Amino acid sequence: MTQPQFLRLAETDRTALAYELDGEPASALAGDTIMTAILTRRGHLRMSEFGDGARAGFCLMGACQDCWVTLGDGRRVRACSTLVSAGLVVRTVPPPIAPAAPASAAGP
Amino acid sequence: MTMPRVVIVGAGPAGTRAALTLARYGLKPVILDEAPRQGGQIYRRPPAQGGFRRDARTLYGFEAKKAERLHRDFDEKQAAFEHRPEMLVWEIEPGRLHGYRHADNRRFSLEWEALILATGATDRVIPLPGWTKPGVYSLGGTQVALKYQGCAVGRRVAFLGSGPLLYLVAYQYAKAGGEVAGVLDTAPWSAKVAALPALAAAAPATLAKGLWYLAWLKSRRIPVVNQVRPLEVNGAERVAGIAFDTPRGSDSLVCDALAMGWGLRSESQLAELAGCRMVFDPLNRQWLPERDPDGRATGPKQIYLAGDGTGIAGADAAELAGELAALALLADRGTAVDRGRQAELRQGLARIHRFRQALETAFPYPQALAAALPNGAILCRCENVTAGELRATAQIDATELNRAKAYCRVGMGRCQGRVCGPAAAEILAAALGKPVEAVGRLRAQPPVKPIPLEPLSGEAIAEAAPPSLTFSLEGPGEENAEPRA
């Protein structure tokens, strides 16, 4: 899945900016959506919750909700309609949910 | 005299013209729009950041002048209304609506006295075995990648579907230097021939543009295949090709991306939540909010509807309908409006409607194709529900879509059935042996799109009087909520 999905055809002389993708430094162009930033380097955005493989978005206009990624502050956003900014932290794998407080004495 | 608070939802061609019309008569409407910049989808502008430089001709082709006019008119009149971008409206109650601002992760609520809903449309798609693989995109989304980002969705893109947008986007990709693997048109040849006289009579310029794109593609030796029946998306982990049948036998194209779309579907959820009466529209094969020819909603008072959110008619019609709805609103409030202009707008809309009927004859929605999705194929991509799982609900007692949704979760996911809804209705109707209108529609539920879950402390309400509105905003949410099922 390392082959990028998107291909830049125009407007390639925009300023580069640095952000963080899954803990690694990454580079995008100013004005890129998170989706463009990721898919010009990778073949997918996230793994399906149902174990049926990778997803790379679908509608690109904020309707299908198939391009969710997680930001450093824990917020989930649509990669297609969120612009990447310098220093942004993006995760394609959501952080694990903190375990709930243990239930009181179990057992029948 | 106090000024009524008029809220317009959507800043595409309909919402923009509505706002400009109200401003011309001295009102100062609030425009809430989910996008960061005005223009809607068809006239979407590249991001303000980054220094995008392509001109209107490159971005919008034959529609460049219209796009420029809509953008310029809006920009020049900025002071005459309150444009609030990046605002998702997710619930409408009598006199009050609820929203969420993406930019800073805050919720808001706003009182309204009159409302113009100009919510637009998204692609109408037909699921296909393998369509959840990375590299399959909606046709409109494929265009957005190029227009908004200067990107192609793949190195070699195949285009599948029917309707004018299919040829337009394929042309735009090839023109921008992208490789187009081919155009696969599912429309029956006989239907196109039958519709030609009506298309030529109702909109010769539009027909000429379509034929021009087709000729341009053929002159570049880009394969254009007619009467296609798609079979499946090839590829293990990502798109590697598309297999299809034609009247001359089976065939396939090698590609690493597939764009697909069969016309558009209206975004009607907010109108439904606002209490508008929903009726089945045979032309669009969709349940739509009912309105009179000027855009007054049937049912709730002071709600007006304009543009593709009330049935697909395109950007030109949306501009006319936005202006007409604004004039209706003004007239209902006792303002003397230009009756001659109203008559002109009604005539213009009637003409476009005739063309739209001819277009639907030429490129009919292939409901049989949707209904024939194989049992093992994923229908609902949010919840991974297969066509077979939906058909099985018909064997229990799912006589309409919402019951089927309760049984198998089709349309229950975070897109709320926007993507799979039209096909799901066709599959269930076919399984029950009923016409599609008999299975009803997936009911709209707030929030119409996912928003962060807030604590139950309640949200602040904007109470300031117009024209200078201040929005009271709540703090950031802690986790995301999915739409209520």
Coordinates of C-alpha atoms in Angstrom, one line a residue, chain A residues 14-101:
Chain A
R14 CA 2.8 26.0 -3.4
T15 CA 4.8 26.4 -0.2
A16 CA 5.7 23.1 1.6
L17 CA 4.7 22.7 5.2
A18 CA 5.7 20.1 7.8
Y19 CA 3.2 18.1 9.8
E20 CA 3.2 14.8 11.6
L21 CA 1.6 11.6 10.3
D22 CA 1.3 8.6 12.5
G23 CA 4.3 9.7 14.6
E24 CA 6.6 10.4 11.6
P25 CA 7.5 13.8 10.1
A26 CA 5.7 14.4 6.8
S27 CA 5.5 17.2 4.3
A28 CA 2.5 18.6 2.5
L29 CA 1.7 21.8 0.5
A30 CA -0.1 24.8 1.9
G31 CA -3.8 24.5 1.0
D32 CA -3.8 20.6 0.9
T33 CA -6.6 18.9 2.7
I34 CA -5.4 16.2 5.1
M35 CA -6.7 13.7 2.5
T36 CA -4.5 15.1 -0.3
A37 CA -1.6 15.3 2.1
I38 CA -1.9 11.6 3.0
L39 CA -3.0 10.2 -0.3
T40 CA -0.2 11.8 -2.3
R41 CA 2.2 9.7 -0.1
R42 CA 0.1 6.6 0.7
G43 CA -2.5 4.4 -0.9
H44 CA -5.1 4.6 1.9
L45 CA -6.4 6.8 4.8
R46 CA -7.5 4.3 7.4
M47 CA -8.5 0.7 8.0
S48 CA -12.2 -0.3 8.0
E49 CA -13.5 -1.1 11.4
F50 CA -15.0 -4.2 10.0
G51 CA -11.7 -5.8 9.0
D52 CA -12.4 -5.7 5.3
G53 CA -9.3 -3.8 4.4
A54 CA -8.3 -0.2 3.8
R55 CA -10.4 2.8 2.9
A56 CA -9.3 5.9 1.1
G57 CA -12.5 8.1 1.2
F58 CA -15.2 8.3 -1.4
C59 CA -17.2 11.5 -1.8
L60 CA -14.7 14.3 -1.1
M61 CA -17.5 16.7 -0.1
G62 CA -18.2 15.9 3.5
A63 CA -21.1 13.6 3.0
C64 CA -19.9 10.0 3.2
Q65 CA -17.8 10.2 6.4
D66 CA -15.5 7.6 5.0
C67 CA -12.3 9.6 5.5
W68 CA -12.1 10.1 9.2
V69 CA -8.7 10.6 10.8
T70 CA -7.8 11.6 14.3
L71 CA -5.9 14.8 15.2
G72 CA -3.4 15.1 18.0
D73 CA -6.1 16.6 20.4
G74 CA -8.2 13.4 19.9
R75 CA -10.7 15.1 17.6
R76 CA -11.9 13.0 14.7
V77 CA -12.2 15.0 11.5
R78 CA -13.0 14.4 7.8
A79 CA -9.7 14.4 6.0
C80 CA -11.5 15.6 2.8
S81 CA -12.7 18.8 4.4
T82 CA -10.0 19.7 6.8
L83 CA -6.9 21.6 5.6
V84 CA -3.5 20.5 6.9
S85 CA -1.5 23.1 8.8
A86 CA 2.1 23.4 9.9
G87 CA 2.7 21.2 12.9
L88 CA -0.6 19.4 12.7
V89 CA -0.6 15.9 14.3
V90 CA -2.6 13.4 12.3
R91 CA -3.2 9.8 13.1
T92 CA -4.8 7.3 10.7
V93 CA -5.2 4.8 13.6
P94 CA -7.3 6.2 16.4
P95 CA -5.7 6.0 19.9
P96 CA -7.0 3.2 22.1
I97 CA -10.0 4.1 24.2
A98 CA -9.1 4.3 27.9
P99 CA -10.4 1.3 29.9
A100 CA -13.6 1.9 31.9
A101 CA -13.3 1.9 35.7

